[in-house]
Tab-separated table of N, CA, C and O in Angstrom:
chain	number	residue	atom	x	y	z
A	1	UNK	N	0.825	-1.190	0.000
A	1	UNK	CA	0.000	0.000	0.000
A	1	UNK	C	0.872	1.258	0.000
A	1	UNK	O	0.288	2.339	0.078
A	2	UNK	N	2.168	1.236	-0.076
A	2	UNK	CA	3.199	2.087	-0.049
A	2	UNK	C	2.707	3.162	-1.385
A	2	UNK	O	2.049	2.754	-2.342
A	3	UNK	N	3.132	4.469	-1.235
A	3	UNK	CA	2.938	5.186	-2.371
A	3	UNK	C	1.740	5.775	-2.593
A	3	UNK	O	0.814	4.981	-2.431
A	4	UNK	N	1.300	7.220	-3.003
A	4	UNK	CA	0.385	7.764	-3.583
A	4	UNK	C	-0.620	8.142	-2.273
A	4	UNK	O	-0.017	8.134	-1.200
A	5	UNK	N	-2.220	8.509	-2.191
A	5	UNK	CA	-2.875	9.195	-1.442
A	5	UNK	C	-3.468	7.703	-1.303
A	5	UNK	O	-3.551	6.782	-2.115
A	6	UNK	N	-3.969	7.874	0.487
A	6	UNK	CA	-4.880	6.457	0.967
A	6	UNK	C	-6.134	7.490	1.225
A	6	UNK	O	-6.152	8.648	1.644
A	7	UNK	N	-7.245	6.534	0.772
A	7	UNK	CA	-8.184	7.070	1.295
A	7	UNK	C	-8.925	5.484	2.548
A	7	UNK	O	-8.593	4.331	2.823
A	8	UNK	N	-9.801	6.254	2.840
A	8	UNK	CA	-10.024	5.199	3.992
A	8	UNK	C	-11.961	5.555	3.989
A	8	UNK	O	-12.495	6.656	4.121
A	9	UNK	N	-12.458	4.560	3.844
A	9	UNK	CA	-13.956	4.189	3.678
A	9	UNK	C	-14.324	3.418	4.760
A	9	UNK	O	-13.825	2.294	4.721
A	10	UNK	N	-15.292	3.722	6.068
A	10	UNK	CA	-15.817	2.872	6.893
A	10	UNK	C	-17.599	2.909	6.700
A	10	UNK	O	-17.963	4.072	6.524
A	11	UNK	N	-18.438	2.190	6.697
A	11	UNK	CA	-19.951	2.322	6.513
A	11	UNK	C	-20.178	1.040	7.888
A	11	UNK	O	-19.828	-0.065	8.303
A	12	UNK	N	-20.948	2.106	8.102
A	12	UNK	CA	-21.405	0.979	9.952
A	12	UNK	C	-23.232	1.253	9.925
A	12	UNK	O	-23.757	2.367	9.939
A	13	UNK	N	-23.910	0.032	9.887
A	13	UNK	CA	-25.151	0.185	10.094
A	13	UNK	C	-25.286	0.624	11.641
A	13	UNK	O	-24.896	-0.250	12.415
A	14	UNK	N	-25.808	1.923	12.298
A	14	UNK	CA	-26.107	2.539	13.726
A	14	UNK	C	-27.173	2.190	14.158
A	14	UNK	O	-27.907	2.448	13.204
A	15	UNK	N	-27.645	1.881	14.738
A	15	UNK	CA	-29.291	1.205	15.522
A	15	UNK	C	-29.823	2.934	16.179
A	15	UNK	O	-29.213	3.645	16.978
A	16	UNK	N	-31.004	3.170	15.559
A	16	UNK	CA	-31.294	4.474	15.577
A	16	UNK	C	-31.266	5.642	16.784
A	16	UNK	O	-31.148	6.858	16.940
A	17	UNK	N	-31.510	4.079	17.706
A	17	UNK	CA	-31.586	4.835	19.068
A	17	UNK	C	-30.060	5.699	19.915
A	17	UNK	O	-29.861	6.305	20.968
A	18	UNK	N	-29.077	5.192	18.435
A	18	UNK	CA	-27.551	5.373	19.053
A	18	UNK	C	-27.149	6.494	17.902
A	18	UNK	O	-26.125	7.140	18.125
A	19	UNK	N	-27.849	6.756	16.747
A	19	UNK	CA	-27.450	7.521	16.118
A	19	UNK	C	-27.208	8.773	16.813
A	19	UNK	O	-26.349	9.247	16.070
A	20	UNK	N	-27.367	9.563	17.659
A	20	UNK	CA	-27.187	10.990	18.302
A	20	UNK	C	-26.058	10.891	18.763
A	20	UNK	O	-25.198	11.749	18.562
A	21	UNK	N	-25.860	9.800	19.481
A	21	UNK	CA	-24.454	9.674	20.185
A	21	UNK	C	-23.334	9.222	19.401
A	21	UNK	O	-22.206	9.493	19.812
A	22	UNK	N	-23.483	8.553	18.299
A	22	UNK	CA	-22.356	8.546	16.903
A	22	UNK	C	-22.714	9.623	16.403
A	22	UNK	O	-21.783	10.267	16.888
A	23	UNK	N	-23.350	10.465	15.770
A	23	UNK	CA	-23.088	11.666	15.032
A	23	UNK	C	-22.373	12.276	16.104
A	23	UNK	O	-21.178	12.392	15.833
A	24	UNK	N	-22.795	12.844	17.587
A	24	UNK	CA	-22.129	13.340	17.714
A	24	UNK	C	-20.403	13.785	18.074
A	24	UNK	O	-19.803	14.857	18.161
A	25	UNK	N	-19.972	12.141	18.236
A	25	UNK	CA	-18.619	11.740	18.419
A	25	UNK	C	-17.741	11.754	16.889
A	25	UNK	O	-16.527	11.840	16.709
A	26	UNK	N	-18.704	11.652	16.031
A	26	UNK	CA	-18.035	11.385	14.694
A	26	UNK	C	-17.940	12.590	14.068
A	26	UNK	O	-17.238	12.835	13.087
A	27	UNK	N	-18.806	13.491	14.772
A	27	UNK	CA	-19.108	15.227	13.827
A	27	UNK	C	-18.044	15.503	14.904
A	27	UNK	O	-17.446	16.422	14.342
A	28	UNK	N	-17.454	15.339	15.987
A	28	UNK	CA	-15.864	16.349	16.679
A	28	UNK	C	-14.998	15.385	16.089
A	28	UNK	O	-14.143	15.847	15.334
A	29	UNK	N	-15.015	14.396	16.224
A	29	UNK	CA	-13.768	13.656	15.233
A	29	UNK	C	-13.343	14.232	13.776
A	29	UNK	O	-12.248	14.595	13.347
A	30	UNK	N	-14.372	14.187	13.298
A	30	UNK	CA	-14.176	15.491	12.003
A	30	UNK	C	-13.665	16.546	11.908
A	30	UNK	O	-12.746	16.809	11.132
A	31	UNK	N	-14.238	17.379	12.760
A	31	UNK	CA	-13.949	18.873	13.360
A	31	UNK	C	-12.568	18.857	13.582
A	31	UNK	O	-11.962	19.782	13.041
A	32	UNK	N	-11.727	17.849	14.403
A	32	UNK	CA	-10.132	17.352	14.614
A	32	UNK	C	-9.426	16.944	13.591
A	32	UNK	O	-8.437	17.581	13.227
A	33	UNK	N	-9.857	15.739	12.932
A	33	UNK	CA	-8.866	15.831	11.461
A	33	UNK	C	-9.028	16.882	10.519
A	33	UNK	O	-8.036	17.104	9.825
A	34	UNK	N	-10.046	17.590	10.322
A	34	UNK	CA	-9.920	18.460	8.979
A	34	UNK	C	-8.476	19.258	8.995
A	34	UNK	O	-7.860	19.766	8.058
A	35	UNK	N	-8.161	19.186	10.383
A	35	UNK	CA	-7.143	20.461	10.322
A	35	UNK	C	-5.678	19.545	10.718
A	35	UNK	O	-4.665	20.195	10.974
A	36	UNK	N	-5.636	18.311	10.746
A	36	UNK	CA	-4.338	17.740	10.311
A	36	UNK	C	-4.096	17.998	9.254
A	36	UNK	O	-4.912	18.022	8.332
A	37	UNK	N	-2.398	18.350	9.153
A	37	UNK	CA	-1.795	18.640	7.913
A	37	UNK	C	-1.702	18.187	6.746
A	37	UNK	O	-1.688	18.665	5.612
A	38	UNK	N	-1.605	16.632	7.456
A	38	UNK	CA	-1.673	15.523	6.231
A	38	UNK	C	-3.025	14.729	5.631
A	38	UNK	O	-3.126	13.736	4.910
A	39	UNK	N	-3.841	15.454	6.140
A	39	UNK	CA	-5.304	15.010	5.499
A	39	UNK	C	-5.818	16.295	4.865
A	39	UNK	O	-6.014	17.477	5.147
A	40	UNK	N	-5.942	15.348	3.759
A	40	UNK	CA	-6.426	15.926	2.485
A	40	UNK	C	-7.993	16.238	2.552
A	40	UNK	O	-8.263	17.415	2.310
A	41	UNK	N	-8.728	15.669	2.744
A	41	UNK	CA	-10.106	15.859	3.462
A	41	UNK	C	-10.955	14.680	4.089
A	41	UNK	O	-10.585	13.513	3.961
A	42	UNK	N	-12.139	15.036	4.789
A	42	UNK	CA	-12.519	14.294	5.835
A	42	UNK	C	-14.133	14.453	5.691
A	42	UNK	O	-14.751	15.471	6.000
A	43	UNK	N	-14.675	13.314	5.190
A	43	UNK	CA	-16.229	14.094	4.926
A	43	UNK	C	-17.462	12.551	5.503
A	43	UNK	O	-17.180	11.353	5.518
A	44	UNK	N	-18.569	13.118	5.837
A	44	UNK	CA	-19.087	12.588	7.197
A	44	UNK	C	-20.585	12.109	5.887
A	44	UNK	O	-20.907	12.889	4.990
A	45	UNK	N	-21.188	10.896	6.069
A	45	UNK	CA	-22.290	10.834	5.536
A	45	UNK	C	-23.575	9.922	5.874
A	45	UNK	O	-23.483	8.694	5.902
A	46	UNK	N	-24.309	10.339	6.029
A	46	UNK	CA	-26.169	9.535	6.524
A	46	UNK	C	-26.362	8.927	5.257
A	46	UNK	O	-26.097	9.419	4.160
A	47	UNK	N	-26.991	7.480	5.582
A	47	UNK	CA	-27.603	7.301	4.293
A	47	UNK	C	-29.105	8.058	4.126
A	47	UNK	O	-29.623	8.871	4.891
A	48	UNK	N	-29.554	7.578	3.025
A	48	UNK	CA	-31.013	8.413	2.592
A	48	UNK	C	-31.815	7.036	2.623
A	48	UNK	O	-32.778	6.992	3.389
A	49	UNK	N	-31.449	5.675	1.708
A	49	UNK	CA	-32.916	4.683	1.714
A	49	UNK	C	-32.261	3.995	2.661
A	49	UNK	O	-33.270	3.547	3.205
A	50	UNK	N	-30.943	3.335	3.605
A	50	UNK	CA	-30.758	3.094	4.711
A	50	UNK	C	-30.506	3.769	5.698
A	50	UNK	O	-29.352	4.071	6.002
A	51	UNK	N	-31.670	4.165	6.448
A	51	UNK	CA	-31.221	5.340	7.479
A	51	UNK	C	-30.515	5.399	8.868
A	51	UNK	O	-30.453	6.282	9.724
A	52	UNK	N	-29.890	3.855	8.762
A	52	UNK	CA	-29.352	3.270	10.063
A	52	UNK	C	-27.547	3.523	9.499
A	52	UNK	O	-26.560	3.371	10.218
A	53	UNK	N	-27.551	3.932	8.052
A	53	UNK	CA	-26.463	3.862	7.750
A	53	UNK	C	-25.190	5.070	7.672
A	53	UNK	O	-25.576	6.074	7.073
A	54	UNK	N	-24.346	5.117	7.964
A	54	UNK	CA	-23.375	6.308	7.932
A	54	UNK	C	-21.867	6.127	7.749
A	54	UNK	O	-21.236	5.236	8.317
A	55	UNK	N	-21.255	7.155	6.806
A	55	UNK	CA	-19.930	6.378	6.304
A	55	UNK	C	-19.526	7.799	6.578
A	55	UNK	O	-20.062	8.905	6.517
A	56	UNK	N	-17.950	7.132	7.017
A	56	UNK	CA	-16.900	7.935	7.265
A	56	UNK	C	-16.159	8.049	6.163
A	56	UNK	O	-16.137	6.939	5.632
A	57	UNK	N	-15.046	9.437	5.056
A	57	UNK	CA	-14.315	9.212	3.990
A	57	UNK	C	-13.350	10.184	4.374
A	57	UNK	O	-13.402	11.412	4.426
A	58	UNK	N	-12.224	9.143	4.696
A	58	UNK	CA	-10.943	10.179	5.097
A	58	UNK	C	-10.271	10.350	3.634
A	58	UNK	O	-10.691	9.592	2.759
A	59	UNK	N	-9.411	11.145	3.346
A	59	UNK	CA	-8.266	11.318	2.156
A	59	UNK	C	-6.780	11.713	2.770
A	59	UNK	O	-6.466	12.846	3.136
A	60	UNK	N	-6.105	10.780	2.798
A	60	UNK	CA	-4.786	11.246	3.622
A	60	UNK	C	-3.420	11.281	2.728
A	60	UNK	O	-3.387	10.313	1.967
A	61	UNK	N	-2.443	12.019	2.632
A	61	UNK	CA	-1.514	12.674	1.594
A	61	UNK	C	-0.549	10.850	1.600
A	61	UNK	O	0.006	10.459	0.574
A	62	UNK	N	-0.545	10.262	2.511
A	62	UNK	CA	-0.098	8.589	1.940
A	62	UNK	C	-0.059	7.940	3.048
A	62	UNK	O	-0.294	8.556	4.088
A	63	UNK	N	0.197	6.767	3.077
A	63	UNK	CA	-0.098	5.946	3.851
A	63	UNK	C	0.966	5.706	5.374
A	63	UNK	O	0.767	4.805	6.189
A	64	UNK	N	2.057	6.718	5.474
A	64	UNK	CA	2.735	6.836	6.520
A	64	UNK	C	1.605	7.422	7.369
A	64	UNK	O	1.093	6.772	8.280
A	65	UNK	N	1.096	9.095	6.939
A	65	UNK	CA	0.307	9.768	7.651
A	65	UNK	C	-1.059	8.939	7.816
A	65	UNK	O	-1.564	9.150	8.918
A	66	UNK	N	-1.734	8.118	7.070
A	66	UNK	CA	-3.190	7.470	8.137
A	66	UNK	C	-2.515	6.440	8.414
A	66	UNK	O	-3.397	5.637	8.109
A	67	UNK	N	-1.425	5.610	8.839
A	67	UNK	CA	-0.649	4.882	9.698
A	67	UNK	C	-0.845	5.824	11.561
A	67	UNK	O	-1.249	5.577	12.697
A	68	UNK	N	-0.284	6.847	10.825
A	68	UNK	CA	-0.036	7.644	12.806
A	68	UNK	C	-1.659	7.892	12.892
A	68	UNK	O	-2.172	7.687	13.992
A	69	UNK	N	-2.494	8.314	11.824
A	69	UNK	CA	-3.498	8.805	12.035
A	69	UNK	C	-4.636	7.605	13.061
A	69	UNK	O	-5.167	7.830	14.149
A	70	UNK	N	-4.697	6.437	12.259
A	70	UNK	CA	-4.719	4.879	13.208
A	70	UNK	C	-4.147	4.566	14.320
A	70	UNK	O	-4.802	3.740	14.955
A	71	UNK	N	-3.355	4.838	14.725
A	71	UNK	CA	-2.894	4.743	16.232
A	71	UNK	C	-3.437	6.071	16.851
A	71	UNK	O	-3.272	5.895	18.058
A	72	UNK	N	-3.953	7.210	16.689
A	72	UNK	CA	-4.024	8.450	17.450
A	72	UNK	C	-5.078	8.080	18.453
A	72	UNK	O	-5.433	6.941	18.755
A	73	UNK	N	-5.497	9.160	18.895
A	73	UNK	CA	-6.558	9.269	20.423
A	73	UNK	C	-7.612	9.388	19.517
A	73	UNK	O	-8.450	8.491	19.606
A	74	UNK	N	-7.832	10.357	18.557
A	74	UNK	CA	-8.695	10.690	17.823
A	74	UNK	C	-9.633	9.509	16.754
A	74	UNK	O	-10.806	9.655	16.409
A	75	UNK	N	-8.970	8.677	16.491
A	75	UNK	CA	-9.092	7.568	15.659
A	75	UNK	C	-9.647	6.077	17.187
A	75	UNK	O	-10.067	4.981	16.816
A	76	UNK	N	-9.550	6.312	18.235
A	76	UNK	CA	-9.942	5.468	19.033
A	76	UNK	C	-11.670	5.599	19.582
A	76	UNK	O	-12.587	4.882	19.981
A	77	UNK	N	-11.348	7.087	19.273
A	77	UNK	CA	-12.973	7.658	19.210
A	77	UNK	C	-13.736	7.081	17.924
A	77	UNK	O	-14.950	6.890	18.007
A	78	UNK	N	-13.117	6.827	16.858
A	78	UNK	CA	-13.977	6.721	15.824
A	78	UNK	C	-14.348	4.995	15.895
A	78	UNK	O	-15.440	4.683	15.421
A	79	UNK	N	-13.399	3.774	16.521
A	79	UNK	CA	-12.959	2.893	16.899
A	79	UNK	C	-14.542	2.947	18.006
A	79	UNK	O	-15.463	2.224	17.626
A	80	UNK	N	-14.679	3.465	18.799
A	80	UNK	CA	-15.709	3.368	19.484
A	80	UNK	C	-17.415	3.549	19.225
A	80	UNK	O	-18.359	3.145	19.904
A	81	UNK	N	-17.383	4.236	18.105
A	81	UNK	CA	-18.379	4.343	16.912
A	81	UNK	C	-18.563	3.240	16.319
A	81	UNK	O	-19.675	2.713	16.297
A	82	UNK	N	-17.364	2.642	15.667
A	82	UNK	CA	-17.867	1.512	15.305
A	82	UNK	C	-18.219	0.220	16.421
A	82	UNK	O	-19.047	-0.646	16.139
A	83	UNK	N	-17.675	0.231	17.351
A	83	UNK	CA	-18.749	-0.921	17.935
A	83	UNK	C	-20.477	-0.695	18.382
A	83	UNK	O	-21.343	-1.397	18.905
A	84	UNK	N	-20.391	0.626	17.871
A	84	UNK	CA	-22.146	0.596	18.245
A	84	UNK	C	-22.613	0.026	17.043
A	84	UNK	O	-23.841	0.064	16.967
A	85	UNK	N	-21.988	-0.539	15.983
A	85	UNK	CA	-22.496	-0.967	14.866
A	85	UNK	C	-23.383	-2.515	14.586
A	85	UNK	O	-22.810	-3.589	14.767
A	86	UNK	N	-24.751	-2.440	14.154
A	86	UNK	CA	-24.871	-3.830	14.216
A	86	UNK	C	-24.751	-4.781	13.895
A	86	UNK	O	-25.368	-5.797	14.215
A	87	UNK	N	-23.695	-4.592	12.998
A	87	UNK	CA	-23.240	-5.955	12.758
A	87	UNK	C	-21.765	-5.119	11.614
A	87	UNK	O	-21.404	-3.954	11.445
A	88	UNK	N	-21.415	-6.126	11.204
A	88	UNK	CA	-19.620	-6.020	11.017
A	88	UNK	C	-19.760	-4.676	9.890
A	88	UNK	O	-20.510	-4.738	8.916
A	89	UNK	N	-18.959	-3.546	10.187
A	89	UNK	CA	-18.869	-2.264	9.056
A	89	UNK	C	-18.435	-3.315	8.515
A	89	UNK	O	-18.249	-4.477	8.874
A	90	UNK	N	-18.191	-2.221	6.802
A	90	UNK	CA	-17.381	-2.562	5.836
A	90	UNK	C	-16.480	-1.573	5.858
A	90	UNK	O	-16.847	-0.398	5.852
A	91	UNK	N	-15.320	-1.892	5.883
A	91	UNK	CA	-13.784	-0.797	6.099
A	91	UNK	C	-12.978	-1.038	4.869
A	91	UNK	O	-12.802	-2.172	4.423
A	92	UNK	N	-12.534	-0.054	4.374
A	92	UNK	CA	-11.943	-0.221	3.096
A	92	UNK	C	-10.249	1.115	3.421
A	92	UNK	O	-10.004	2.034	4.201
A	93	UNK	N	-9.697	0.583	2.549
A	93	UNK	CA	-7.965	1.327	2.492
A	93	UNK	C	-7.614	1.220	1.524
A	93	UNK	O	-6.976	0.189	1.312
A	94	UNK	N	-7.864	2.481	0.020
A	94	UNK	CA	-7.361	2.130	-1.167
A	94	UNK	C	-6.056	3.555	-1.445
A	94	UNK	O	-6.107	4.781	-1.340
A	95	UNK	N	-4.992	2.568	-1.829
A	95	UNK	CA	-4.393	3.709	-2.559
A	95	UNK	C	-4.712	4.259	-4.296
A	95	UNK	O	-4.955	3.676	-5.352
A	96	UNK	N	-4.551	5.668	-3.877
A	96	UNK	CA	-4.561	6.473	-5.294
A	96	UNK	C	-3.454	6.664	-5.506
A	96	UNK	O	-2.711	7.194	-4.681
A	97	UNK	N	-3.060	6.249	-6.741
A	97	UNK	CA	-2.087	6.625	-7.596
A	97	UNK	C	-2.331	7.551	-8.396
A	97	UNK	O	-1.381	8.208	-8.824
A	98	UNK	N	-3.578	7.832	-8.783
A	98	UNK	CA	-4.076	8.604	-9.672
A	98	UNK	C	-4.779	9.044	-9.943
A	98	UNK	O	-5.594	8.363	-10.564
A	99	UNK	N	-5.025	10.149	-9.793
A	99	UNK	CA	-6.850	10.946	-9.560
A	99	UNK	C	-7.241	12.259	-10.739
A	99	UNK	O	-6.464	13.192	-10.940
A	100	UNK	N	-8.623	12.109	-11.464
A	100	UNK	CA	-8.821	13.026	-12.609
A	100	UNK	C	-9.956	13.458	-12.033
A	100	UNK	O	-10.549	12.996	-11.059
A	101	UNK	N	-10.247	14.517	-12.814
A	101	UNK	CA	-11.639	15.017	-12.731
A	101	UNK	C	-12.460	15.431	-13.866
A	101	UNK	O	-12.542	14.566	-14.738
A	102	UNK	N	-13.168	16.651	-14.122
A	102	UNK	CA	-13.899	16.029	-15.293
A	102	UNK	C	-13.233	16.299	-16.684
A	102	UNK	O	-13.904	16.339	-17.715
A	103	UNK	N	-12.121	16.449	-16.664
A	103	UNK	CA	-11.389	16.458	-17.935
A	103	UNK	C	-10.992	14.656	-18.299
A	103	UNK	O	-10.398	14.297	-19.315
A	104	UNK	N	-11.485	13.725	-17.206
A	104	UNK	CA	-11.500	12.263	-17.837
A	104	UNK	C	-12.656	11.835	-18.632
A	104	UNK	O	-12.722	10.831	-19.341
A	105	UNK	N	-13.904	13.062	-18.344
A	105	UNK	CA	-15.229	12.782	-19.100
A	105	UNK	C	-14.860	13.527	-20.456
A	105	UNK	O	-15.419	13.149	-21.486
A	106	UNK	N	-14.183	14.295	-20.487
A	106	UNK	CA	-14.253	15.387	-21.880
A	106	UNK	C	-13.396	14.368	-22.839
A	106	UNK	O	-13.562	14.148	-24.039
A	107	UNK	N	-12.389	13.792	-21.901
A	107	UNK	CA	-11.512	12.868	-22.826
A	107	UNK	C	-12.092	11.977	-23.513
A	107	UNK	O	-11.937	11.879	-24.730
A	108	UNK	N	-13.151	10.890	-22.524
A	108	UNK	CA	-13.227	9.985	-22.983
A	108	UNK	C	-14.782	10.038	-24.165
A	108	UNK	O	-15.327	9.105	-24.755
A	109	UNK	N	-15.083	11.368	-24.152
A	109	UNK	CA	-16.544	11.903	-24.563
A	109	UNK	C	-15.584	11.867	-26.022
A	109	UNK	O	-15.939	10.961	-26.775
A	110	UNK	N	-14.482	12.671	-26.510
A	110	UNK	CA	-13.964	13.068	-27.432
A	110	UNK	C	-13.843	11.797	-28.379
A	110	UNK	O	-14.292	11.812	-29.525
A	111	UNK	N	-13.094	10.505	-27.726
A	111	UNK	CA	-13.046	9.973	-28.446
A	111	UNK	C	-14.137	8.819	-29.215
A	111	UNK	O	-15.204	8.561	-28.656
A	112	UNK	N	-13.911	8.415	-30.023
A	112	UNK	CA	-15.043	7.684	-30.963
A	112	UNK	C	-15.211	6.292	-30.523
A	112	UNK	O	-16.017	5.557	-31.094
């Protein structure tokens, strides 16, 4: 996983009655990484047709920095979020090597 930007994907089904108390541990956990140096961004999300559902999407400059970021105090909080989950998140750790935007649609629109 060496090399390039990690991003990091967690989705935890919340049992509704616990959702207040994960948003609100997960909305200051946010509030704390946005302003690490080495995170690129940090964005918080509810589902809409599963409403038990909510995903965390870190972007971190490579995989040394969400290494320390995983051991921190801050990340033990989020660690505690997920066990209110009912049954196993799905956690994901992909590196980017390579990231476009919509000049990959104009490209691939252009050609025949």
């Amino acid at each position: 996983m060496e090399g390039g930007k990690v991003r990091s994907t967690i989705r935890m089904l919340i049992p509704l009655g616990q959702q207040t108390e994960a948003l609100e541990i997960l909305g200051n956990v946010h509030s704390q990484i946005e302003f690490e140096p080495n995170c690129i961004s940090t964005r918080l999300y509810r589902g809409v047709d599963e409403v038990r559902a909510i995903m965390v999407e870190e972007l971190w400059k490579s995989y040394a920095d969400i290494q320390r970021h995983l051991k921190s105090d801050v990340y033990q909080r989020l660690l505690m979020v997920i066990e209110m989950a009912e049954e196993p998140p799905d956690i994901r750790f992909e590196t980017i090597m390579h990231a476009g935007g919509v000049e990959v649609i104009e490209e691939a629109r252009k050609q025949s």
